[in-house]
Coordinates of C-alpha atoms in Angstrom, one line a residue:
Chain A
M1155 CA 42.1 115.7 242.8
A1156 CA 39.6 116.4 240.2
S1157 CA 37.4 120.0 241.6
A1158 CA 34.2 120.9 240.6
G1159 CA 34.3 123.6 237.6
S1160 CA 34.1 126.6 239.7
G1161 CA 34.9 129.3 236.7
D1162 CA 38.7 128.6 238.3
E1163 CA 41.1 129.6 235.1
K1164 CA 43.7 127.8 236.4
A1165 CA 41.7 124.6 235.0
A1166 CA 41.3 121.5 237.1
T1167 CA 42.6 118.5 236.1
V1168 CA 41.8 114.5 236.1
T1169 CA 44.4 112.1 236.2
L1170 CA 44.0 108.7 233.6
I1171 CA 45.4 106.1 234.2
S1172 CA 46.2 103.4 231.5
S1173 CA 46.0 99.6 231.5
D1174 CA 50.1 99.4 231.5
N1175 CA 49.5 102.0 234.6
E1176 CA 50.9 105.1 232.4
H1177 CA 49.4 108.1 234.1
F1178 CA 48.4 111.0 232.5
E1179 CA 46.8 114.7 233.6
V1180 CA 44.7 116.0 232.1
P1181 CA 42.5 119.3 231.9
E1182 CA 38.6 118.2 233.0
A1183 CA 37.9 120.2 229.5
V1184 CA 39.5 117.8 227.6
A1185 CA 38.7 114.4 229.4
T1186 CA 35.1 115.3 229.1
L1187 CA 34.8 114.7 225.8
S1188 CA 34.7 111.8 226.9
Q1189 CA 30.9 110.8 228.3
T1190 CA 32.2 108.4 230.6
I1191 CA 34.8 110.1 232.2
R1192 CA 32.5 113.3 232.1
H1193 CA 29.9 110.9 234.3
M1194 CA 32.8 110.2 236.4
I1195 CA 33.8 113.7 237.4
E1196 CA 30.1 114.4 237.7
D1197 CA 29.9 111.6 240.1
G1198 CA 33.1 112.9 241.9
C1199 CA 34.7 109.5 241.7
T1200 CA 37.7 110.8 240.4
D1201 CA 39.9 111.4 243.5
G1202 CA 43.2 109.4 243.0
G1203 CA 42.8 109.0 239.3
V1204 CA 40.6 107.4 237.2
P1205 CA 41.9 103.6 236.1
L1206 CA 41.6 102.8 232.5
P1207 CA 42.2 99.3 232.5
N1208 CA 41.1 98.9 228.6
V1209 CA 43.2 101.3 227.3
T1210 CA 46.8 101.0 226.9
G1211 CA 48.9 103.7 227.0
R1212 CA 49.7 104.2 224.0
I1213 CA 46.7 104.4 223.1
L1214 CA 45.3 106.6 225.2
A1215 CA 48.0 109.3 224.4
K1216 CA 46.6 109.0 220.7
V1217 CA 43.2 109.4 222.7
L1218 CA 44.0 112.5 224.5
E1219 CA 45.8 113.4 220.8
Y1220 CA 41.8 113.6 219.4
C1221 CA 40.6 115.1 222.6
N1222 CA 43.1 117.8 222.8
K1223 CA 42.8 119.2 219.4
H1224 CA 39.0 119.0 219.6
A1225 CA 38.6 120.4 222.9
A1226 CA 41.0 123.3 221.4
A1227 CA 40.0 124.1 217.7
S1228 CA 37.5 125.5 216.6
D1229 CA 38.3 125.9 212.8
K1230 CA 35.9 123.4 210.7
D1231 CA 38.9 123.2 208.0
E1232 CA 41.1 122.7 210.7
L1233 CA 39.7 119.6 212.6
E1234 CA 38.7 117.9 208.9
K1235 CA 42.4 118.0 208.1
F1236 CA 43.5 116.8 211.6
D1237 CA 40.8 113.8 211.6
K1238 CA 42.0 112.9 208.4
A1239 CA 45.6 112.9 209.3
F1240 CA 44.6 110.7 212.7
V1241 CA 43.3 107.7 211.1
D1242 CA 45.4 107.6 208.0
I1243 CA 47.3 104.5 209.9
D1244 CA 48.9 101.6 208.6
D1245 CA 48.3 99.7 211.3
Q1246 CA 44.9 97.7 211.7
A1247 CA 45.1 96.7 215.0
T1248 CA 46.2 100.0 216.5
L1249 CA 42.8 101.7 213.9
F1250 CA 40.5 98.8 216.2
D1251 CA 42.1 99.7 219.2
L1252 CA 41.0 103.4 218.9
V1253 CA 37.7 102.2 218.3
M1254 CA 37.3 100.1 221.0
A1255 CA 38.4 102.7 223.0
A1256 CA 36.4 105.2 221.7
N1257 CA 33.5 103.2 222.7
Y1258 CA 34.6 102.3 226.0
L1259 CA 35.5 105.9 226.6
D1260 CA 32.5 106.9 224.8
I1261 CA 33.7 109.2 223.0
R1262 CA 31.0 110.2 220.0
G1263 CA 33.3 112.2 217.5
M1264 CA 36.3 109.9 217.8
L1265 CA 33.9 106.4 217.5
D1266 CA 32.6 108.2 214.3
L1267 CA 35.7 109.1 212.6
T1268 CA 37.2 105.7 213.6
C1269 CA 34.3 103.7 212.2
Q1270 CA 33.4 105.3 209.4
T1271 CA 37.1 104.6 208.4
I1272 CA 36.9 101.0 208.9
A1273 CA 33.3 101.5 206.9
D1274 CA 35.4 103.0 204.1
M1275 CA 37.7 100.3 204.1
I1276 CA 35.0 97.9 203.6
K1277 CA 32.9 99.8 201.0
G1278 CA 33.7 99.3 197.5
K1279 CA 35.7 96.0 198.3
S1280 CA 34.5 92.1 196.9
V1281 CA 33.8 89.7 199.5
E1282 CA 37.0 88.1 199.0
E1283 CA 39.3 91.3 199.3
I1284 CA 37.4 92.0 202.5
R1285 CA 37.9 89.1 204.0
E1286 CA 41.5 89.4 203.0
T1287 CA 41.9 93.3 204.4
F1288 CA 40.9 92.4 208.1
N1289 CA 41.9 88.5 207.7
I1290 CA 38.3 87.3 208.4
K1291 CA 37.8 83.5 208.3
N1292 CA 35.1 82.7 205.8
D1293 CA 32.8 80.6 208.3
F1294 CA 30.3 79.3 205.8
T1295 CA 29.5 75.5 204.5
P1296 CA 29.8 76.0 200.0
E1297 CA 26.3 75.1 200.3
E1298 CA 25.3 77.7 202.9
E1299 CA 27.4 80.5 201.0
A1300 CA 26.0 79.5 197.4
E1301 CA 22.7 80.1 198.7
I1302 CA 23.3 83.4 200.0
R1303 CA 25.1 84.8 197.1
R1304 CA 21.9 83.8 194.9
E1305 CA 20.1 85.8 197.3
N1306 CA 21.6 88.8 197.4
Q1307 CA 22.7 88.4 193.9
W1308 CA 22.2 91.6 192.9
A1309 CA 25.0 92.9 194.9
F1310 CA 27.2 91.5 192.7
D1311 CA 26.2 92.3 189.3
D1312 CA 29.2 94.2 188.7
Chain B
M759 CA 19.9 86.9 213.9
E760 CA 18.8 85.8 217.3
E761 CA 22.9 85.4 217.9
G762 CA 23.0 89.4 217.3
R763 CA 20.4 90.3 219.3
Q764 CA 22.1 88.1 222.2
E765 CA 25.6 89.6 221.9
Q766 CA 24.5 93.1 221.5
E767 CA 22.2 93.0 225.0
E768 CA 25.8 91.2 226.6
A769 CA 28.0 94.3 225.0
E770 CA 28.6 95.7 227.7
E771 CA 29.3 92.8 230.4
V772 CA 31.6 91.1 227.8
E773 CA 34.7 92.8 227.0
G774 CA 34.8 91.2 223.3
R775 CA 36.1 88.4 222.0
P776 CA 39.7 87.4 222.6
C777 CA 41.2 87.9 218.7
G778 CA 41.6 85.3 216.8
E779 CA 44.6 83.8 215.4
G780 CA 45.6 85.4 213.0
G781 CA 44.2 88.6 214.5
D782 CA 40.5 89.4 212.8
H783 CA 40.5 92.5 214.3
F784 CA 36.5 92.5 214.0
D785 CA 36.6 89.5 217.3
R786 CA 37.7 92.3 219.3
L787 CA 34.6 94.4 218.8
H788 CA 31.5 93.7 220.3
D789 CA 28.2 93.4 217.8
A790 CA 26.7 96.6 218.4
V791 CA 30.4 98.6 217.5
L792 CA 30.3 96.1 214.1
L793 CA 26.6 97.1 213.6
D794 CA 27.9 101.0 214.0
V795 CA 30.1 100.3 211.2
L796 CA 27.9 98.5 208.8
N797 CA 25.3 101.3 209.5
R798 CA 28.0 103.6 208.2
I799 CA 28.8 101.8 204.8
G800 CA 25.3 102.8 203.2
D801 CA 25.4 101.6 199.6
V802 CA 23.0 98.7 199.7
K803 CA 25.5 96.7 197.0
A804 CA 28.6 97.2 199.9
L805 CA 26.2 95.5 202.2
G806 CA 24.5 93.0 200.2
R807 CA 28.9 91.6 200.0
C808 CA 29.2 92.1 203.5
A809 CA 26.7 89.9 204.3
L810 CA 28.4 87.2 202.5
V811 CA 32.0 87.5 204.5
S812 CA 31.1 85.5 207.3
R813 CA 28.5 84.4 209.7
R814 CA 29.0 87.0 211.7
F815 CA 28.7 89.4 209.2
H816 CA 25.2 87.8 207.9
A817 CA 23.5 87.9 210.8
L818 CA 24.0 91.5 211.6
V819 CA 23.6 92.9 207.6
P820 CA 19.9 92.7 208.2
L821 CA 19.8 95.0 211.2
V822 CA 21.6 98.0 209.2
D823 CA 19.5 100.8 209.9
S824 CA 20.9 103.3 207.3
V825 CA 20.7 102.2 204.0
F826 CA 21.3 104.0 199.9
V827 CA 20.3 102.7 197.3
R828 CA 21.6 103.6 193.8
V829 CA 19.6 102.5 190.8
D830 CA 21.8 101.4 188.2
C831 CA 19.6 101.7 185.4
V832 CA 15.7 102.7 184.1
I833 CA 14.4 100.0 182.1
P834 CA 12.6 101.1 179.2
D835 CA 8.9 101.0 178.7
D836 CA 7.6 98.8 176.0
P837 CA 4.0 99.4 175.6
P838 CA 3.4 103.0 174.8
P839 CA 1.6 104.6 177.3
S840 CA -1.5 105.0 177.6
A841 CA -4.1 106.1 179.7
S842 CA -5.1 102.4 180.6
A843 CA -2.5 100.8 181.6
G844 CA -0.7 98.3 179.1
P845 CA -1.2 94.6 179.6
G846 CA 2.3 94.7 180.9
S847 CA 2.0 97.0 183.7
P848 CA 0.3 96.1 187.3
Q849 CA -3.1 97.3 188.0
Q850 CA -3.9 98.8 191.5
H851 CA -6.6 97.8 194.0
H852 CA -7.1 101.2 194.7
H853 CA -10.0 102.9 193.1
Q854 CA -9.5 104.4 189.8
A855 CA -11.7 107.3 188.7
P856 CA -13.1 106.7 185.6
A857 CA -10.6 106.4 182.8
A858 CA -12.3 109.0 180.3
A859 CA -11.9 112.0 182.6
P860 CA -8.7 113.5 181.4
V861 CA -6.5 113.2 184.2
A862 CA -6.4 117.2 184.9
R863 CA -10.0 118.6 185.4
G864 CA -8.5 122.0 185.8
R865 CA -9.3 124.9 184.1
G866 CA -8.8 125.2 180.5
A867 CA -5.5 126.2 180.0
L868 CA -4.4 124.1 182.7
A869 CA -5.7 120.8 181.9
H870 CA -4.7 121.3 178.5
F871 CA -0.9 121.8 179.3
A872 CA -1.8 118.7 182.0
R873 CA -2.7 116.2 178.5
V874 CA 0.0 117.8 176.7
L875 CA 2.6 117.1 179.3
L876 CA 1.4 113.5 179.8
G877 CA 2.6 112.7 176.3
G878 CA 5.5 113.9 176.6
I879 CA 6.8 112.9 179.8
A880 CA 4.6 109.9 180.8
R881 CA 7.0 107.5 178.8
P882 CA 9.7 108.1 181.5
I883 CA 7.3 108.3 184.4
H884 CA 6.4 104.7 183.1
A885 CA 10.2 103.7 182.8
L886 CA 10.9 104.7 186.5
G887 CA 7.7 102.4 187.1
Q888 CA 9.3 99.2 185.3
I889 CA 12.1 99.4 187.3
L890 CA 10.1 99.0 190.7
S891 CA 7.3 96.7 189.2
P892 CA 8.6 93.6 190.4
A893 CA 7.5 95.0 193.8
A894 CA 4.8 96.6 192.1
A895 CA 4.0 93.1 190.7
A896 CA 3.8 91.6 193.9
V897 CA 1.2 93.7 195.5
S898 CA -0.9 92.9 192.3
R899 CA -0.7 89.4 192.7
R900 CA -3.4 89.8 195.5
A901 CA -5.5 91.8 193.7
E902 CA -5.7 89.5 190.3
P903 CA -3.9 86.7 188.4
Q904 CA -0.5 87.2 186.8
P905 CA 0.3 90.0 184.8
A906 CA 1.6 89.4 181.4
S907 CA 5.2 89.2 182.3
P908 CA 6.3 86.2 184.4
P909 CA 6.2 86.2 187.9
A910 CA 9.7 86.1 188.6
P911 CA 12.0 88.6 188.2
A912 CA 12.6 89.0 184.3
A913 CA 15.0 86.5 183.0
D914 CA 17.5 89.8 182.7
V915 CA 19.0 88.7 186.0
S916 CA 20.8 92.2 186.5
H917 CA 17.7 94.1 186.9
H918 CA 16.6 94.5 190.3
S919 CA 13.5 96.4 192.6
P920 CA 14.8 98.5 195.2
S921 CA 11.9 96.6 197.2
E922 CA 13.8 92.7 196.8
V923 CA 16.9 94.5 197.5
L924 CA 16.0 95.9 200.7
R925 CA 13.8 93.0 201.8
S926 CA 16.4 91.3 204.1
F927 CA 16.8 94.9 206.2
K928 CA 14.0 94.8 208.8
E929 CA 15.7 97.3 210.7
L930 CA 15.5 99.9 208.5
R931 CA 15.2 103.4 209.7
R932 CA 17.0 106.0 207.3
L933 CA 16.4 105.1 203.6
H934 CA 18.0 107.5 200.6
I935 CA 17.3 105.8 197.3
E936 CA 19.1 107.7 193.7
L937 CA 17.5 107.8 190.4
P938 CA 20.1 107.6 187.8
T939 CA 18.4 110.2 186.1
G940 CA 15.9 113.2 186.6
E941 CA 12.5 112.3 184.9
L942 CA 11.9 115.6 183.0
G943 CA 13.7 116.1 179.7
I944 CA 14.6 119.7 179.5
D945 CA 16.6 121.8 176.9
D946 CA 20.1 122.6 177.4
G947 CA 20.4 125.7 179.8
V948 CA 17.3 125.6 181.8
L949 CA 17.1 125.1 185.1
L950 CA 14.6 123.3 186.5
K951 CA 14.8 121.5 190.4
W952 CA 11.7 120.8 192.3
K953 CA 11.6 119.1 195.9
A954 CA 8.6 118.1 197.1
D955 CA 7.7 116.1 200.8
F956 CA 4.7 114.1 201.2
G957 CA 2.4 112.2 203.3
S958 CA -0.4 110.6 202.2
T959 CA -0.2 113.2 199.6
L960 CA 1.3 116.2 198.7
G961 CA 2.6 117.8 201.9
S962 CA 4.6 121.0 199.6
C963 CA 6.5 121.8 196.9
V964 CA 9.0 124.4 195.7
I965 CA 10.0 124.3 192.3
L966 CA 13.4 126.9 190.9
G967 CA 13.4 127.4 187.7
A968 CA 15.2 129.9 184.7
S969 CA 14.9 129.6 181.4
S970 CA 18.6 130.3 180.8
V971 CA 21.7 129.7 183.3
S972 CA 25.0 130.9 182.0
S973 CA 28.1 131.8 183.7
K974 CA 29.2 135.0 183.9
T975 CA 32.1 135.8 181.5
T976 CA 32.6 139.2 181.5
S977 CA 35.5 141.2 182.6
P978 CA 37.6 139.5 185.8
S979 CA 37.6 142.7 187.7
A980 CA 34.6 141.9 189.3
Q981 CA 32.6 144.8 190.2
P982 CA 30.8 144.8 193.4
E983 CA 27.3 143.9 191.9
P984 CA 24.6 143.3 194.6
A985 CA 23.9 139.7 194.9
A986 CA 19.9 140.6 194.5
D987 CA 18.6 140.7 191.0
D988 CA 19.0 143.7 189.1
S989 CA 15.7 144.7 188.1
T990 CA 16.8 147.2 185.9
A991 CA 19.3 144.6 183.8
A992 CA 18.1 143.9 180.4
S993 CA 16.6 139.9 179.8
P994 CA 15.1 138.2 177.3
D995 CA 12.0 138.3 179.1
S996 CA 11.5 141.8 179.7
N997 CA 12.4 143.9 176.7
R998 CA 12.3 147.5 178.5
E999 CA 10.5 146.3 181.8
T1000 CA 11.3 148.3 184.9
E1001 CA 9.2 146.1 187.3
D1002 CA 10.4 146.8 190.5
L1003 CA 7.6 146.3 192.2
G1004 CA 8.1 142.5 191.3
S1005 CA 5.2 141.3 189.8
L1006 CA 4.9 139.3 186.7
P1007 CA 6.1 141.6 183.1
E1008 CA 2.9 141.9 181.0
S1009 CA 5.6 140.2 178.2
L1010 CA 5.7 137.1 180.1
Y1011 CA 2.0 136.9 179.7
T1012 CA 2.6 137.0 175.8
N1013 CA 5.6 135.7 175.6
G1014 CA 4.6 132.1 176.3
G1015 CA 6.6 132.7 179.4
L1016 CA 4.0 132.0 182.0
K1017 CA 2.7 128.9 180.3
L1018 CA 6.3 127.9 180.4
R1019 CA 6.1 128.1 183.9
V1020 CA 3.2 126.6 184.8
V1021 CA 4.3 123.4 182.2
W1022 CA 7.3 123.1 184.6
T1023 CA 4.6 123.6 187.5
I1024 CA 2.9 120.7 186.1
S1025 CA 5.9 118.2 185.0
S1026 CA 7.7 118.6 188.6
L1027 CA 4.4 117.9 190.3
I1028 CA 3.8 114.8 188.2
A1029 CA 7.3 113.2 188.5
A1030 CA 6.9 113.8 192.0
S1031 CA 3.7 112.6 192.6
A1032 CA 4.8 109.7 190.1
R1033 CA 7.7 108.9 192.5
H1034 CA 5.8 108.6 195.7
Y1035 CA 3.3 106.4 194.5
L1036 CA 5.9 104.2 193.5
L1037 CA 7.6 104.0 197.0
Q1038 CA 4.3 102.6 198.4
P1039 CA 5.4 99.1 198.7
I1040 CA 8.7 100.0 199.8
I1041 CA 7.1 102.1 202.9
S1042 CA 4.6 99.0 203.8
N1043 CA 7.5 96.5 204.0
H1044 CA 9.2 98.4 206.7
A1045 CA 7.5 99.9 209.2
T1046 CA 10.1 100.9 210.8
L1047 CA 11.1 103.3 208.1
E1048 CA 11.3 107.2 210.0
S1049 CA 13.0 108.9 207.0
L1050 CA 12.7 108.5 202.9
N1051 CA 14.7 110.6 200.4
L1052 CA 14.0 109.4 196.6
T1053 CA 16.5 111.5 194.4
D1054 CA 18.3 111.5 191.3
A1055 CA 21.9 112.1 190.0
D1056 CA 20.8 114.9 188.1
G1057 CA 20.0 116.8 191.1
Q1058 CA 16.6 117.4 189.2
G1059 CA 13.9 116.4 191.7
V1060 CA 14.2 115.6 195.5
L1061 CA 11.2 113.7 197.2
T1062 CA 11.3 113.3 201.2
M1063 CA 9.4 111.7 203.8
D1064 CA 9.6 112.6 207.1
K1065 CA 8.5 109.8 210.3
R1066 CA 5.6 111.8 210.7
Q1067 CA 4.4 111.6 207.3
L1068 CA 5.5 108.1 206.9
Q1069 CA 2.9 107.3 209.6
E1070 CA 0.3 109.0 208.1
L1071 CA 0.9 107.1 204.7
R1072 CA 0.7 104.4 206.6
V1073 CA -2.6 105.2 207.9
R1074 CA -4.3 106.8 205.1
P1075 CA -3.2 104.9 202.1
V1076 CA -2.5 106.8 198.8
S1077 CA -5.2 107.4 196.5
A1078 CA -4.2 106.9 192.5
S1079 CA -5.1 109.4 190.1
A1080 CA -7.3 108.2 187.8
S1081 CA -5.5 105.6 186.1
S1082 CA -1.9 106.6 185.9
H1083 CA 0.6 105.3 188.7
R1084 CA 0.5 108.4 190.2
T1085 CA -0.7 109.7 193.7
L1086 CA -4.0 112.5 193.5
M1087 CA -2.7 115.4 193.9
P1088 CA -5.4 117.5 195.9
A1089 CA -6.4 121.3 195.3
L1090 CA -3.1 123.0 195.5
S1091 CA -2.4 126.9 196.0
M1092 CA 0.6 128.1 194.6
R1093 CA 2.7 131.5 194.2
L1094 CA 5.2 132.2 191.4
H1095 CA 7.8 134.9 192.1
Y1096 CA 9.7 135.8 189.1
A1097 CA 12.7 137.9 188.3
P1098 CA 14.1 138.5 185.3
L1099 CA 17.7 138.3 186.1
I1100 CA 19.7 136.7 189.1
E1101 CA 23.0 136.5 189.8
L1102 CA 24.3 133.7 191.9
P1103 CA 27.4 133.8 194.3
G1104 CA 30.0 132.0 191.9
G1105 CA 29.2 134.7 189.3
T1106 CA 26.3 131.9 187.4
Q1107 CA 23.4 134.1 186.1
L1108 CA 19.4 132.8 186.0
K1109 CA 17.9 134.4 183.2
G1110 CA 13.9 134.3 184.0
A1111 CA 14.0 133.1 187.6
T1112 CA 11.2 131.4 188.5
L1113 CA 10.1 130.5 192.3
V1114 CA 6.9 128.7 193.0
A1115 CA 5.6 127.3 196.4
I1116 CA 3.0 124.7 196.4
R1117 CA 1.0 123.9 198.9
P1118 CA -2.2 122.0 199.4
S1119 CA -5.2 125.1 199.6
E1120 CA -6.6 122.8 202.4
D1121 CA -3.0 123.4 204.2
A1122 CA -2.7 127.2 203.0
L1123 CA -6.4 128.3 203.9
R1124 CA -6.0 126.7 207.5
E1125 CA -3.0 129.2 207.9
G1126 CA -5.1 131.3 207.8
Q1127 CA -2.8 132.8 204.5
G1128 CA -5.9 132.3 201.8
V1129 CA -5.0 132.5 198.0
G1130 CA -3.3 136.0 197.7
A1131 CA -1.8 136.5 200.6
A1132 CA 2.3 136.9 200.4
G1133 CA 2.7 136.6 204.4
S1134 CA 6.7 135.7 205.4
V1135 CA 5.2 133.7 208.1
G1136 CA 6.3 130.2 207.7
T1137 CA 9.0 130.4 204.5
C1138 CA 11.9 128.2 205.9
W1139 CA 10.0 125.3 204.0
I1140 CA 10.8 127.5 200.6
S1141 CA 14.3 129.4 201.6
E1142 CA 15.8 126.4 202.8
A1143 CA 14.0 123.6 200.0
F1144 CA 17.6 124.3 197.7
E1145 CA 21.0 124.0 198.5
E1146 CA 23.6 126.9 197.7
P1147 CA 23.6 128.3 195.1
Y1148 CA 20.1 128.1 194.6
R1149 CA 19.3 128.8 198.1
T1150 CA 20.1 132.4 197.6
A1151 CA 18.0 132.5 194.7
A1152 CA 15.2 131.4 196.2
K1153 CA 15.9 133.8 199.2
V1154 CA 15.9 136.3 196.2
L1155 CA 12.8 135.5 194.7
L1156 CA 10.9 135.2 197.5
K1157 CA 10.9 138.7 198.2
R1158 CA 9.3 139.8 195.1
S1159 CA 5.3 139.6 195.0
P1160 CA 3.8 136.4 193.9
Y1161 CA 1.3 135.7 191.0
C1162 CA -0.9 133.5 192.9
L1163 CA -2.8 130.3 191.2
E1164 CA -4.8 127.9 192.4
M1165 CA -5.1 124.3 191.1
N1166 CA -7.8 121.5 191.3
S1167 CA -6.7 118.1 192.0
F1168 CA -5.2 116.1 189.3

């Protein structure tokens, strides 16, 4: 049961329930890195836990890893190192899961981090490489594509 | 683009489209999130390529609000620069002062320097104008029959103006353009940096210069030198000066040091006003713009415009200076601070370090500072103009009593 923070040193906690019914008991100070959860706590509707139907247990665990670290540490360099390692993921699906979770839970820092990571993966790649990396289907007709390429000629000069 | 907007609105309700057969993960992201990703790409060329990736990307790229344009090259000018614009350069439809008058109508010495300068640096500035000229040509199309060069961007396909490149971005809010080099050719070892902000005309400008920059090569046993300048240190500018009060040493007047610094000042202002002038078409084409930065890869000059200033420019168009392609400078109030030697964090030494803080005379008067006042009221804009290690230099220099100059509009 979540209690309103009253300066009680034994910090209040909140229970988060993933889509696959995993329960995570989390200090409020950590959980409130998520604006979504923070609003729910403020509105007092966290009794019995907060169901998060859009987030699996596996991803929620990673999210909490991020929140724990950022709620605790204050050293910029340390956080930077952590962030770098956090997004060093081979599995694209996980990266996108994290983006969606950060968006759904409204965790600004994590959203910035994960979106920037994807943006960095796009920068510097050619059109074909982008499609290939992310398995994006080219849904233009050849004429459309030629026209757009002509309009954006300046992007292809080198 | 319609689709994109609708989907953005529905983003909150829809959980994102189901994952495609092979796993196009972007399908799982709402348009708003994908747009967030695109907004972090920055580089306009990368964005141009993104527009070709798929229909969805193509619809979203024009909504990107933050763009960085790296200008690759500056096309050398063909016609020799002259007071009256050559056949290739577009005429502006703004009123022009009589071409016969010298551009700087200041007091004798300053006017002379300005004339000397225009010869020396006008070429780079016209070159700058050239890369943006297809845009300027677009402006002049309204004012007069076509310029001598063909109206379409030159057959040389690898040159595109920032205006052209930005054309499809309709929601642009933050724009950063980087030129390949600074406009001012300076000798090796000389430091010259400027930062200026503009509305319709100059808002303020800070210039930091040094006649020589060197790394400290003395013994590794670092004596605890004070970070502040050592006024008793020997320096080329002040042979045996003990000018601890910070007023300009006598030698600076006689050895050409003051003249040099005035030249630095005028060149920097000309470079800044030329950049500002060239931004007009971009600003008028992007009404949503809230922040504009024009820098160069050498780190020489930074021009900024914030939301209020951009708005001011839209309401009060720029006045051109005589027949040169740069914004008219109003009458200016300047404070020049000098120190013979400053050591920066990191060991670099600046000799003949100079800080010039410039504002329109009108503004200085309005704030009750007058010409000679050297109050510390509101000096953040000066001390924070540059990043470290130059920020320290500026703060040190600010403590010195300034030499005050007034300059006529030019």
